[in-house]
Coordinates of C-alpha atoms in Angstrom, one line a residue:
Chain A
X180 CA 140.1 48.7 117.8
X181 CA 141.2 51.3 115.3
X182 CA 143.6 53.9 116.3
X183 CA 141.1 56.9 115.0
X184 CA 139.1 55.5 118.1
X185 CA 142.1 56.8 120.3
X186 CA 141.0 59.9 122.8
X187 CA 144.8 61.4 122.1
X188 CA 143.6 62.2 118.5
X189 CA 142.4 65.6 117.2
X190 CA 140.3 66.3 113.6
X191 CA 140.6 69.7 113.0
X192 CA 137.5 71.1 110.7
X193 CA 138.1 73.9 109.2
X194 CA 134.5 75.5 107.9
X195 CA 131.4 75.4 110.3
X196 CA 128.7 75.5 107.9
X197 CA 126.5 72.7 106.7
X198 CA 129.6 70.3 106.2
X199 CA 132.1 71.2 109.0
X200 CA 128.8 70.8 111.4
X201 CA 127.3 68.0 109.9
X202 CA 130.6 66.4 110.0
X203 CA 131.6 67.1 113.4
X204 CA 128.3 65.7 114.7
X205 CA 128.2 62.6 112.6
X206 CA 132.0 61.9 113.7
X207 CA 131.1 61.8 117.1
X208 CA 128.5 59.5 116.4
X209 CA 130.5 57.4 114.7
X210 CA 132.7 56.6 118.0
X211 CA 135.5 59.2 117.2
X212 CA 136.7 59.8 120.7
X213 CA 139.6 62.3 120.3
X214 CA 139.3 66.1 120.4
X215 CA 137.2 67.7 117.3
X216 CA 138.1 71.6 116.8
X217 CA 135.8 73.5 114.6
X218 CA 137.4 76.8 113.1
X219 CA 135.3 79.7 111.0
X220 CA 136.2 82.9 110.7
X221 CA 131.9 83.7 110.9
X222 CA 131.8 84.6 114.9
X223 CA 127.8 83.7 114.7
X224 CA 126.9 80.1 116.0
X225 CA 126.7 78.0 112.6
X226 CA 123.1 78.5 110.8
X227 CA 121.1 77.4 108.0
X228 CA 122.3 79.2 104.8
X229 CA 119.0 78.3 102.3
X230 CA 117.0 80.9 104.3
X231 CA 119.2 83.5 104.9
X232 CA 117.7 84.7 101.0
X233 CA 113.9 83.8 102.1
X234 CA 112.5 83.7 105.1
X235 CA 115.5 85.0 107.1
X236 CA 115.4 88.3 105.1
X237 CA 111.9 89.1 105.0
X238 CA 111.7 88.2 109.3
X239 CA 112.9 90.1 111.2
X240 CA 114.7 86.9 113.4
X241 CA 117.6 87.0 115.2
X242 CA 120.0 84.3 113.4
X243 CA 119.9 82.0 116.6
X244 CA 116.3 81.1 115.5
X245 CA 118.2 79.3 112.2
X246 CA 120.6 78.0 114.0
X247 CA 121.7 74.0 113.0
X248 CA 122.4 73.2 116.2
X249 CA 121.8 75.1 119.5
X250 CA 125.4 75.7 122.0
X251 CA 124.6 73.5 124.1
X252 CA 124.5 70.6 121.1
X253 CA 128.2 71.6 120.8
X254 CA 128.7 71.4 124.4
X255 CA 127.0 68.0 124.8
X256 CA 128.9 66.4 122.3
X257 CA 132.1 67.7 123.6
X258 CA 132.8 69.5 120.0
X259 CA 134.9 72.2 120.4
X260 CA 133.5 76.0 118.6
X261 CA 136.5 78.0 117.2
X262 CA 134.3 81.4 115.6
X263 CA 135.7 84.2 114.7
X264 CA 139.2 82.4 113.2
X265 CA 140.9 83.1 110.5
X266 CA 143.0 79.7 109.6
X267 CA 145.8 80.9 107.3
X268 CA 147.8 78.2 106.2
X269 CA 148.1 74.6 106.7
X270 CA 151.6 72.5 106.8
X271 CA 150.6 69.1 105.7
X272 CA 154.3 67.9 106.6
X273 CA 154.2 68.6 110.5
X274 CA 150.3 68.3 110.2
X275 CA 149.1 71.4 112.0
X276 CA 147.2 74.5 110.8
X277 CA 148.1 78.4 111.9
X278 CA 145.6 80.8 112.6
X279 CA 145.7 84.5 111.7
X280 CA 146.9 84.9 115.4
X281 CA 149.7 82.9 114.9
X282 CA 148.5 80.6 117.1
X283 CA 149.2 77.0 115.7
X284 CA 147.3 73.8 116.1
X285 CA 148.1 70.0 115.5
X286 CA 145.7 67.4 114.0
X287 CA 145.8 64.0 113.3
X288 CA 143.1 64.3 110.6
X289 CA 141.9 67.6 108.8
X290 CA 139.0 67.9 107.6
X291 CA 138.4 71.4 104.7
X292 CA 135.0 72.4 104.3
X293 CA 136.0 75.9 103.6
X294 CA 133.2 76.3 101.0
X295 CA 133.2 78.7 99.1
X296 CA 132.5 83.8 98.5
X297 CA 130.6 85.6 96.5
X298 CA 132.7 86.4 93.0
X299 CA 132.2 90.0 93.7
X300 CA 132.9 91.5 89.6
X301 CA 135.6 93.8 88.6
X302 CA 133.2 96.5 87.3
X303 CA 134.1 99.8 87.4
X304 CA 133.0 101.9 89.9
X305 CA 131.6 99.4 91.9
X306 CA 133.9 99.4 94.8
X307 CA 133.3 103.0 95.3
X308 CA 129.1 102.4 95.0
X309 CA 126.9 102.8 98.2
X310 CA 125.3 99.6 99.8
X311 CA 126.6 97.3 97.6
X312 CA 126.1 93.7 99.1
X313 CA 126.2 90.1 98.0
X314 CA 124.3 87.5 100.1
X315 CA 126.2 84.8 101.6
X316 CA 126.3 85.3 105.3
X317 CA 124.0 86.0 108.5
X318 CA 126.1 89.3 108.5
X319 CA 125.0 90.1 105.0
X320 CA 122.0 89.6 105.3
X321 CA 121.2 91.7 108.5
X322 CA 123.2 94.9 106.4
X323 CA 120.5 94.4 103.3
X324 CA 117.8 94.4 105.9
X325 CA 118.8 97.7 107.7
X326 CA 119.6 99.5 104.4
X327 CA 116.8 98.7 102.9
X328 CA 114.8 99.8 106.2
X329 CA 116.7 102.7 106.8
X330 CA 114.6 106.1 106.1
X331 CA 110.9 106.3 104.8
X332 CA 111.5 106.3 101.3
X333 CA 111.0 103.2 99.1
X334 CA 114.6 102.1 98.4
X335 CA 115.3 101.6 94.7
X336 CA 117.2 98.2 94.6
X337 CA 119.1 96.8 91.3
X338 CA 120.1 93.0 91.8
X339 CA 122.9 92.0 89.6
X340 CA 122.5 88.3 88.2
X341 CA 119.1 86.2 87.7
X342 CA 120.4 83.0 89.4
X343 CA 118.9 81.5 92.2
X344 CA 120.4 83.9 95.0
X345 CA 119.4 87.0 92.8
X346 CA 116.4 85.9 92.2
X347 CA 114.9 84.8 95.8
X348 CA 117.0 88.1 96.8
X349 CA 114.8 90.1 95.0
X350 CA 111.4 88.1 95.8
X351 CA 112.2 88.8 99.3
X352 CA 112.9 92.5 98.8
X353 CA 109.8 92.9 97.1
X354 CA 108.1 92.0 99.7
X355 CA 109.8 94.4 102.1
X356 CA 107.9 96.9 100.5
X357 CA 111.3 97.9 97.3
X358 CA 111.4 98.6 94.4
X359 CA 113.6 95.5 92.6
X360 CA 115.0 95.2 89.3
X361 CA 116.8 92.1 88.4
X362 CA 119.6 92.6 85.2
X363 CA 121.0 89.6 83.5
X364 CA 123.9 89.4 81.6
X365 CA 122.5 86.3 79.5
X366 CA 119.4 85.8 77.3
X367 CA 117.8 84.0 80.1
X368 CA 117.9 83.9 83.4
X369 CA 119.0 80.2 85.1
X370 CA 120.3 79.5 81.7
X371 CA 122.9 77.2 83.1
X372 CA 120.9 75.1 85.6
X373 CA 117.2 74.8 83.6
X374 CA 115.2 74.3 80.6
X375 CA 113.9 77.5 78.5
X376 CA 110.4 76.6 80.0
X377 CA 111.8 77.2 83.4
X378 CA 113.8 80.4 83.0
X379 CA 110.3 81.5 80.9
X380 CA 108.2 80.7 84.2
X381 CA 110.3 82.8 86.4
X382 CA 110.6 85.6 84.7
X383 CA 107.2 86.0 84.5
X384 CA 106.5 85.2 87.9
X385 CA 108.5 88.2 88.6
X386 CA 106.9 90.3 86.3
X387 CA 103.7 89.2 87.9
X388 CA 105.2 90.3 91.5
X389 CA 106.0 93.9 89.5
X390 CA 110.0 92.8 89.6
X391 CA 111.2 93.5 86.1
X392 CA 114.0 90.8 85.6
X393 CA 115.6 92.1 82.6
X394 CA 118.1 90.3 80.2
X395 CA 121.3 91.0 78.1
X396 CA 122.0 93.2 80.1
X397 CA 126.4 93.6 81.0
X398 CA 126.7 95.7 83.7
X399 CA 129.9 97.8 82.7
X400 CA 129.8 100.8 84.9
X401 CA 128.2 102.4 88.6
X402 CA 128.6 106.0 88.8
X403 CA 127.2 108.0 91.9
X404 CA 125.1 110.8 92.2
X405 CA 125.3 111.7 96.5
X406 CA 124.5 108.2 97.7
X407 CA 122.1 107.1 94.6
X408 CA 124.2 104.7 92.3
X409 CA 123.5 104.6 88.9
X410 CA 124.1 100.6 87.0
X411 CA 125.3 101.6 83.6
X412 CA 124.8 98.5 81.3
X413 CA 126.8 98.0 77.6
X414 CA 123.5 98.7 75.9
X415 CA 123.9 102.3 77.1
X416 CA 120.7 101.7 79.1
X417 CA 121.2 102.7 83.3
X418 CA 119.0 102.0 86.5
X419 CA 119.0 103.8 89.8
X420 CA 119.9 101.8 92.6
X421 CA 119.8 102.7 96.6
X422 CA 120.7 99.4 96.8
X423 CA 123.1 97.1 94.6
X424 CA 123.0 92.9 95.3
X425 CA 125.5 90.7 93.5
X426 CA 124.9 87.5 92.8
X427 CA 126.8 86.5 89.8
X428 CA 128.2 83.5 91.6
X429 CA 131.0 81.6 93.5
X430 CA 134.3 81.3 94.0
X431 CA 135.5 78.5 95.5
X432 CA 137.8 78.8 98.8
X433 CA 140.7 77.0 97.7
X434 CA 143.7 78.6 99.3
X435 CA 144.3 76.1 101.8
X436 CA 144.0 73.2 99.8
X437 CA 146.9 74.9 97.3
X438 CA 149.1 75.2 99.9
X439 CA 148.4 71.6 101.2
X440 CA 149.0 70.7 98.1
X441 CA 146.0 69.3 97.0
X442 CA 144.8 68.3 94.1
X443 CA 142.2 71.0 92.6
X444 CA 140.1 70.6 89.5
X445 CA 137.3 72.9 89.6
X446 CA 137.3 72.1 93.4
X447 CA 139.5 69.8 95.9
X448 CA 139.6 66.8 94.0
X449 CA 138.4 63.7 96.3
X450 CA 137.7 60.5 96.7
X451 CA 134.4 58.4 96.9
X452 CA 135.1 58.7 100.7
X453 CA 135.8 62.5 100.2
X454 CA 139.5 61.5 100.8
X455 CA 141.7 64.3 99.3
X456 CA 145.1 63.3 100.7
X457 CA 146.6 60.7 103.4
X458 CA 145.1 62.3 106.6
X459 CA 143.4 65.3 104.9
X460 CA 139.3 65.0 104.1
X461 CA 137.1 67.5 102.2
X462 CA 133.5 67.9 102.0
X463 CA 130.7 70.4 100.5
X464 CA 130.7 73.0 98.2
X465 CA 134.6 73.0 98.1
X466 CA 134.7 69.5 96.5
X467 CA 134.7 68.1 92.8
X468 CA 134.0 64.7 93.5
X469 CA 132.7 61.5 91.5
X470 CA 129.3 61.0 91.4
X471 CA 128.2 57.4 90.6
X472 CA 125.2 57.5 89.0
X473 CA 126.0 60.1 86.4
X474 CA 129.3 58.8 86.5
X475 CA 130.9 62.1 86.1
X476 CA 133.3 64.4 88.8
X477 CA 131.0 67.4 89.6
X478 CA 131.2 70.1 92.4
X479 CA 127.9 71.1 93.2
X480 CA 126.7 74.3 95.6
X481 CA 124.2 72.3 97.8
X482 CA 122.8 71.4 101.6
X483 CA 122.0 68.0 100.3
X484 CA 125.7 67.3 99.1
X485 CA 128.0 69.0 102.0
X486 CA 125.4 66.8 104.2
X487 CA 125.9 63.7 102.6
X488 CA 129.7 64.1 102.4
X489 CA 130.0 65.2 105.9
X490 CA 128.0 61.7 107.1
X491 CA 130.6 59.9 104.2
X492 CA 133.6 61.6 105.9
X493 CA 132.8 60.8 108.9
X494 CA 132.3 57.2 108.8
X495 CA 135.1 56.7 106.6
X496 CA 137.5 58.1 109.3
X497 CA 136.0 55.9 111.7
X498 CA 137.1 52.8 109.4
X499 CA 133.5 52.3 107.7
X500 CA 133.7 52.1 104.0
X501 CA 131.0 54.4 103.2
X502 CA 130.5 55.2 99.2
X503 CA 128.9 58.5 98.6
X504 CA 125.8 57.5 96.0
X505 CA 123.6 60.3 96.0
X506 CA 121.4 62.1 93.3
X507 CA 121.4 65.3 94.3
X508 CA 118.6 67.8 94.9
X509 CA 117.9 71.6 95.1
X510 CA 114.9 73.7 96.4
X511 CA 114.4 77.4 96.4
X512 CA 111.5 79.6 97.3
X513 CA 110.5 82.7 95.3
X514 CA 107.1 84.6 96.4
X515 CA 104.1 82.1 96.6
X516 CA 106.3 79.2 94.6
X517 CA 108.5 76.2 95.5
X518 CA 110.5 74.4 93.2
X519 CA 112.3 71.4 94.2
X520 CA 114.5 70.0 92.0
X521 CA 116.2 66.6 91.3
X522 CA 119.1 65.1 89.7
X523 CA 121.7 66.8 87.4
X524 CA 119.7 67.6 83.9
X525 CA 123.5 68.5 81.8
X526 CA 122.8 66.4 78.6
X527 CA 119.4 66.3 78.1
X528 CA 117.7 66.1 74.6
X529 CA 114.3 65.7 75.6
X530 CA 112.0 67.0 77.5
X531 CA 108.9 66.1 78.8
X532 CA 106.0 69.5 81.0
X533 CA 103.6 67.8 83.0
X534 CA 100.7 70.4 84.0
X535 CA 98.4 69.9 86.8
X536 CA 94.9 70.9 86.0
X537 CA 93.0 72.7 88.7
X538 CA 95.7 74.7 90.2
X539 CA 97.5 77.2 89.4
X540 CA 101.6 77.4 88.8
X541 CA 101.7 73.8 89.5
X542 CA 103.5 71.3 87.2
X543 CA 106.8 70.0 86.7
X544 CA 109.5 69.9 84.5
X545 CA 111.2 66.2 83.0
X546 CA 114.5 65.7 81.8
X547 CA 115.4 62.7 79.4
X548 CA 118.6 61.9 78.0
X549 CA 116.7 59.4 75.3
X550 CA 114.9 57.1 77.6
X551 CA 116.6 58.0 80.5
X552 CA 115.4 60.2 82.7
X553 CA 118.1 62.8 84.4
X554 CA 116.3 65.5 86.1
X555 CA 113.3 66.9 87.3
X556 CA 111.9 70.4 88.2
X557 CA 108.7 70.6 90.2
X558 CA 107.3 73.5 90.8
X559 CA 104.6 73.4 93.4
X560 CA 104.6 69.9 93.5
X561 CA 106.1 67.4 95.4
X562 CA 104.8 64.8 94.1
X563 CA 106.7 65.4 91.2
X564 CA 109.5 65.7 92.9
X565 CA 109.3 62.6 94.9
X566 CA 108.3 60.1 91.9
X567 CA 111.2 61.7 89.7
X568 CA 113.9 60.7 92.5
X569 CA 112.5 57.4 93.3
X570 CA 112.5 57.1 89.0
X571 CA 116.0 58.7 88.8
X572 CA 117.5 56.2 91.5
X573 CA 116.1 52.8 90.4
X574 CA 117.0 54.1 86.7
X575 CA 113.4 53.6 85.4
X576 CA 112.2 53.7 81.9
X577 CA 109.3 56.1 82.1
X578 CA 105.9 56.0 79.9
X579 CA 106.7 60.1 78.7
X580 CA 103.5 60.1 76.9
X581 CA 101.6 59.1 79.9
X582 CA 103.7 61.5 81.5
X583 CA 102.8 64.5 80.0
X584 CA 98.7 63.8 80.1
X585 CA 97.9 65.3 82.9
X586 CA 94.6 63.0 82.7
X587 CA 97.1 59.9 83.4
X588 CA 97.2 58.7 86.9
X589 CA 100.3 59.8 88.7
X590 CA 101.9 56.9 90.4
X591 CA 104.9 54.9 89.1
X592 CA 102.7 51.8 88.5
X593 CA 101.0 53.8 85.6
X594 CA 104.2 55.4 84.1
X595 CA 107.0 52.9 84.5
X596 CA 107.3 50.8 81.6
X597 CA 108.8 47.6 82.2
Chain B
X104 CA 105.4 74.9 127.2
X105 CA 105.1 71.4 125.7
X106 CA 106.5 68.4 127.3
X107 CA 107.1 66.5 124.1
X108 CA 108.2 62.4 124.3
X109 CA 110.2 61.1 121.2
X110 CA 110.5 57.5 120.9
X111 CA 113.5 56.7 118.6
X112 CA 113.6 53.5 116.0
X113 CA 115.7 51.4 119.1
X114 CA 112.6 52.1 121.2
X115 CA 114.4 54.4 123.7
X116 CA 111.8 56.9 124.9
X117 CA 113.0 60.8 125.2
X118 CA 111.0 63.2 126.9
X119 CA 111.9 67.1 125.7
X120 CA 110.5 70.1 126.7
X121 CA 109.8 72.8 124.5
X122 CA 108.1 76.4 124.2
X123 CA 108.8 77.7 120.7
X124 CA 109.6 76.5 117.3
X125 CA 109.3 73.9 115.3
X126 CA 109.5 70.3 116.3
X127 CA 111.9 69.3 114.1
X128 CA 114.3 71.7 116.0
X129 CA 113.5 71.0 119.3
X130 CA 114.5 67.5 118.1
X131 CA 118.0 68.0 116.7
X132 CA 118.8 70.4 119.2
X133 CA 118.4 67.3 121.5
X134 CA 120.1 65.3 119.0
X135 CA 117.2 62.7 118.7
X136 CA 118.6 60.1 116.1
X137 CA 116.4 59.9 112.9
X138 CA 115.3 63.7 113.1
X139 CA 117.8 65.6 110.5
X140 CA 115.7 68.6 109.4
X141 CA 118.7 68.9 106.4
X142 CA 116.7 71.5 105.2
X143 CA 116.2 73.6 107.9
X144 CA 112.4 73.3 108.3
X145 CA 110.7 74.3 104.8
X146 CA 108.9 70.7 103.6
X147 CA 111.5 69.7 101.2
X148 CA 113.5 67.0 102.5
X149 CA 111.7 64.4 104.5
X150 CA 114.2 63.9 107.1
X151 CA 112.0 64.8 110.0
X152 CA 109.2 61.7 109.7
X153 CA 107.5 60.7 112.7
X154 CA 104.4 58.7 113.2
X155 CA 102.1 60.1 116.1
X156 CA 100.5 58.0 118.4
X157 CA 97.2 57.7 117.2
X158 CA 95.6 59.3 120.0
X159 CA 97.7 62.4 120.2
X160 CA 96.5 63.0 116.7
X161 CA 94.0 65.3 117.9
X162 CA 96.7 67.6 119.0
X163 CA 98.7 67.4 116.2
X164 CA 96.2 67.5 113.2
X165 CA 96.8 65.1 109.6
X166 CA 99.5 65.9 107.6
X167 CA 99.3 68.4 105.2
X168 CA 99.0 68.1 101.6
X169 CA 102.6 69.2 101.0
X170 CA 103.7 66.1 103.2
X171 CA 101.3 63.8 102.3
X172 CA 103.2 64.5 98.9
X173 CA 106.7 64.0 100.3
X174 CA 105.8 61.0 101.8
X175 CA 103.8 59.1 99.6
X176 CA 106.5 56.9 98.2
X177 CA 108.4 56.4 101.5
X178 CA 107.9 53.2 102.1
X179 CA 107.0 53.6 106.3
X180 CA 104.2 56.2 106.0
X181 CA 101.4 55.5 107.7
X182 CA 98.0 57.4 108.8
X183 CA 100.1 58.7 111.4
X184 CA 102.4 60.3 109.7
X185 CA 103.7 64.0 109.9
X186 CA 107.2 65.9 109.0
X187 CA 107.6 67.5 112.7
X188 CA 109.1 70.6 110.9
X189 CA 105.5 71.5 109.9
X190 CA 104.1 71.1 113.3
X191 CA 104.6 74.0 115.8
X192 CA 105.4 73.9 119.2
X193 CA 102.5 75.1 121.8
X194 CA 100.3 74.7 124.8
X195 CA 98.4 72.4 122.5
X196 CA 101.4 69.6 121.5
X197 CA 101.8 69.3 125.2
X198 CA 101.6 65.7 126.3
X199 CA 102.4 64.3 122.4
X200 CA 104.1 61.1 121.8
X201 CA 106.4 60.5 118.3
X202 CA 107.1 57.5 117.0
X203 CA 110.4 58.3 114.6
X204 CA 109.9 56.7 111.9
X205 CA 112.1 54.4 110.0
X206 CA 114.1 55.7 106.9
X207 CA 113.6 53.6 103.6

């Protein structure tokens, strides 16, 4: 029997999100029967994050409805809930962590799924704007939905980055009756993560929904007028804004790796068993790890990979040899559309637009690296979605003329070549 | 309120007992093995299969075309087939059986 089966052991989890929950479930599946400790310094029971930008804004829920696992889940499986903690440092040489209290724990295995903030941008002005929030937490969330209820008047809301958090942001503020503009610093929006074709699509699926997303457009400056902001862009051009959401991106929490001396590239560096040191294990959105089919280290921002890593982890501690072999996948939900999206499309030189006739906004994007297929976007179409993954894993050559005939049956026996 | 019986892919039967929400939830709030719901209940994972006992599928209704979609490659869909995320609990689910159904 392995030692890691001991009930004298503790794994502290620091992060109680998709990972740190995931994890501390799947370890107790595995047969882990020492103490698990989960810290966050969030003092709401853990909750899905995807919908906290969709549905959760435009509801008007109370976060336990979104919950990932109900209290008495936590109870049940005898995992202990730290919210509302600040950890503060971690001494990898007498293995314990301390909180912001001072109080200190001891672990026998630490597990950092410490995710990752909002890059909040040093533009001037904007720390002394009026209801300026980004979206990453429950708490963020229920500020944006009170400020933009507050009063009778239709709140004038700039959002500040045409990603995917901007973007839903504003879909979902739309629909809460304001008035959204979306201003992107690049010459189109989702430039790093999709295809012209793509970025084309949404922003005219906002224009549709009367949400200007506008581009090449550097916020340099807020100034105030009472509690109206002003967003002053370099092109001299300037929108009111009740309201200011920032989404320009992540930072990655890192500080407790540093001082445990991790390695960090672009993330905590880890293993194919999310390994990051003797007795130290990190998962999720805080991770560059290898990915084996692209064969590539990568650090993604994703439910599907702090999931998978968390089960990885997990078994790994309890003596499995798990290898994390995923391709990883994305959704998001803006107005009346859902894209899902597979694989990683960073290379591609080709690519192929399948349109569905007889309905509306429904096709799908295809990715090809010469013959090999990389990624897919689907839009409105799952079925897209779920013959690119199968095609992405088994690595099949794919018929792309058949492919893009939307006349040509859709099932893998017509469009794989052998 | 629904009484709602789970049988899991080692044939152990689970009888839960819900009055709001989603399936999917009620299931891995009881932490019925095979039910994930990864994605939190919006059709875009598949990690909440089940098969419903053919009889029960009155209660339940077919699958919709979204899941149809996600689970036409899986290789253990059937005609009883539904993602539990997508089916609401109510008086109406009351007396249901789930098969859950085996992952590829």
């Amino acid at each position: 029997m392995s030692q890691n089966f001991s009930e004298n052991k503790i794994c502290v989890v620091i992060g109680a999100s998709h990972g740190g929950v995931n994890f501390a479930f799947s370890l107790r599946k595995e047969g882990w029967e020492g103490r698990i400790i989960l810290f966050d310094k969030d003092p709401v029971l853990p909750y899905h994050r995807p919908p906290l930008s969709k549905a959760y804004l435009t509801s008007a829920d109370a976060i336990e409805k979104n919950a990932l696992k109900s209290a008495e889940s936590y109870e049940k499986s005898n995992i202990e809930l730290r919210l509302g903690h600040n950890v503060s440092s971690v001494n990898k040489s007498e293995k314990n962590i301390t909180l912001d209290t001072g109080e200190i724990q001891a672990y026998d295995t630490l597990v950092l799924a410490t995710g990752a903030r909002p890059i909040i941008p040093s533009i001037e002005g904007l720390k002394e704007a009026s209801n300026v929030f980004a979206l990453r937490t429950a708490s963020d969330v229920e500020q944006i939905r009170s400020a933009v209820n507050t009063g009778e008047t239709q709140k004038n809301v700039v959002v500040i980055g045409g990603g995917y958090i901007g973007l839903e942001t504003a879909a979902s503020l739309k629909k809460l009756g304001a008035n959204v503009t979306v201003l992107e610093r690049e010459e189109r929006i989702l430039a790093r993560v999709t295809a012209p074709e793509m970025s084309d699509f949404f922003e005219k699926l906002h224009a549709t929904n009367n949400v200007p997303v506008l581009t090449n457009k550097n916020v340099v400056a807020i100034t105030k007028d009472g509690n109206l902001n002003h967003v002053v862009c370099a092109d001299n051009t300037s929108y009111k804004a009740d309201i200011i959401i920032v989404g320009v991106g992540i930072h990655v929490n890192l500080e407790l790796a540093k001082q445990a001396e991790l390695e960090i590239e672009n993330g905590i560096k880890v293993d194919e068993q999310a390994k990051a040191a003797t007795d130290i294990y990190a998962i999720g959105d805080c991770t560059y790890h290898y990915n084996p089919h692209y064969d590539r280290f990568i650090r993604l921002e994703s439910v599907q990979n702090a999931v998978d890593q968390a089960k990885i982890a997990a078994a790994a501690i309890c003596d499995k040899k798990p290898v994390y072999n995923t391709i990883p996948w994305f959704w998001s939900d803006q107005y009346d559309v859902k894209l899902q999206m597979v694989g990683l499309s960073t290379g591609y030189n080709k690519l192929v637009k399948r349109i569905e006739e007889g309905a509306a906004n429904k096709f799908s994007i295809w990715y090809f690296k010469d013959d090999e297929l990389l990624a897919v976007d689907a839009v409105n179409n799952a079925k897209a979605y779920v013959l690119g993954t199968k095609f992405i894993k088994n690595k099949n050559t794919i018929d792309q003329l058949k492919l893009a005939d939307p006349n040509s049956v859709f099932k893998p026996a017509n469009l794989i070549l052998e | 309120m629904a009484k709602i019986t789970f049988i899991t892919t080692d044939n152990e039967s689970i009888t839960l007992e819900g009055t709001s929400g989603s399936v999917m939830q009620l299931a891995v709030d009881n932490d019925i093995p095979g039910i994930d719901g990864d994605c939190g209940g919006v059709c875009s994972c598949a990690t909440c299969h089940v098969h419903v006992k053919p009889e029960d599928m009155e209660k339940t209704g077919a699958a919709s075309e979204i899941e149809n979609d996600m689970l036409e490659l899986d290789d253990n869909v059937n005609e009883y087939s539904r993602l539990c995320c997508q089916l609401e609990i109510s008086d109406a689910l009351d007396g249901v059986v789930l098969q859950v159904a085996e992952r590829d």
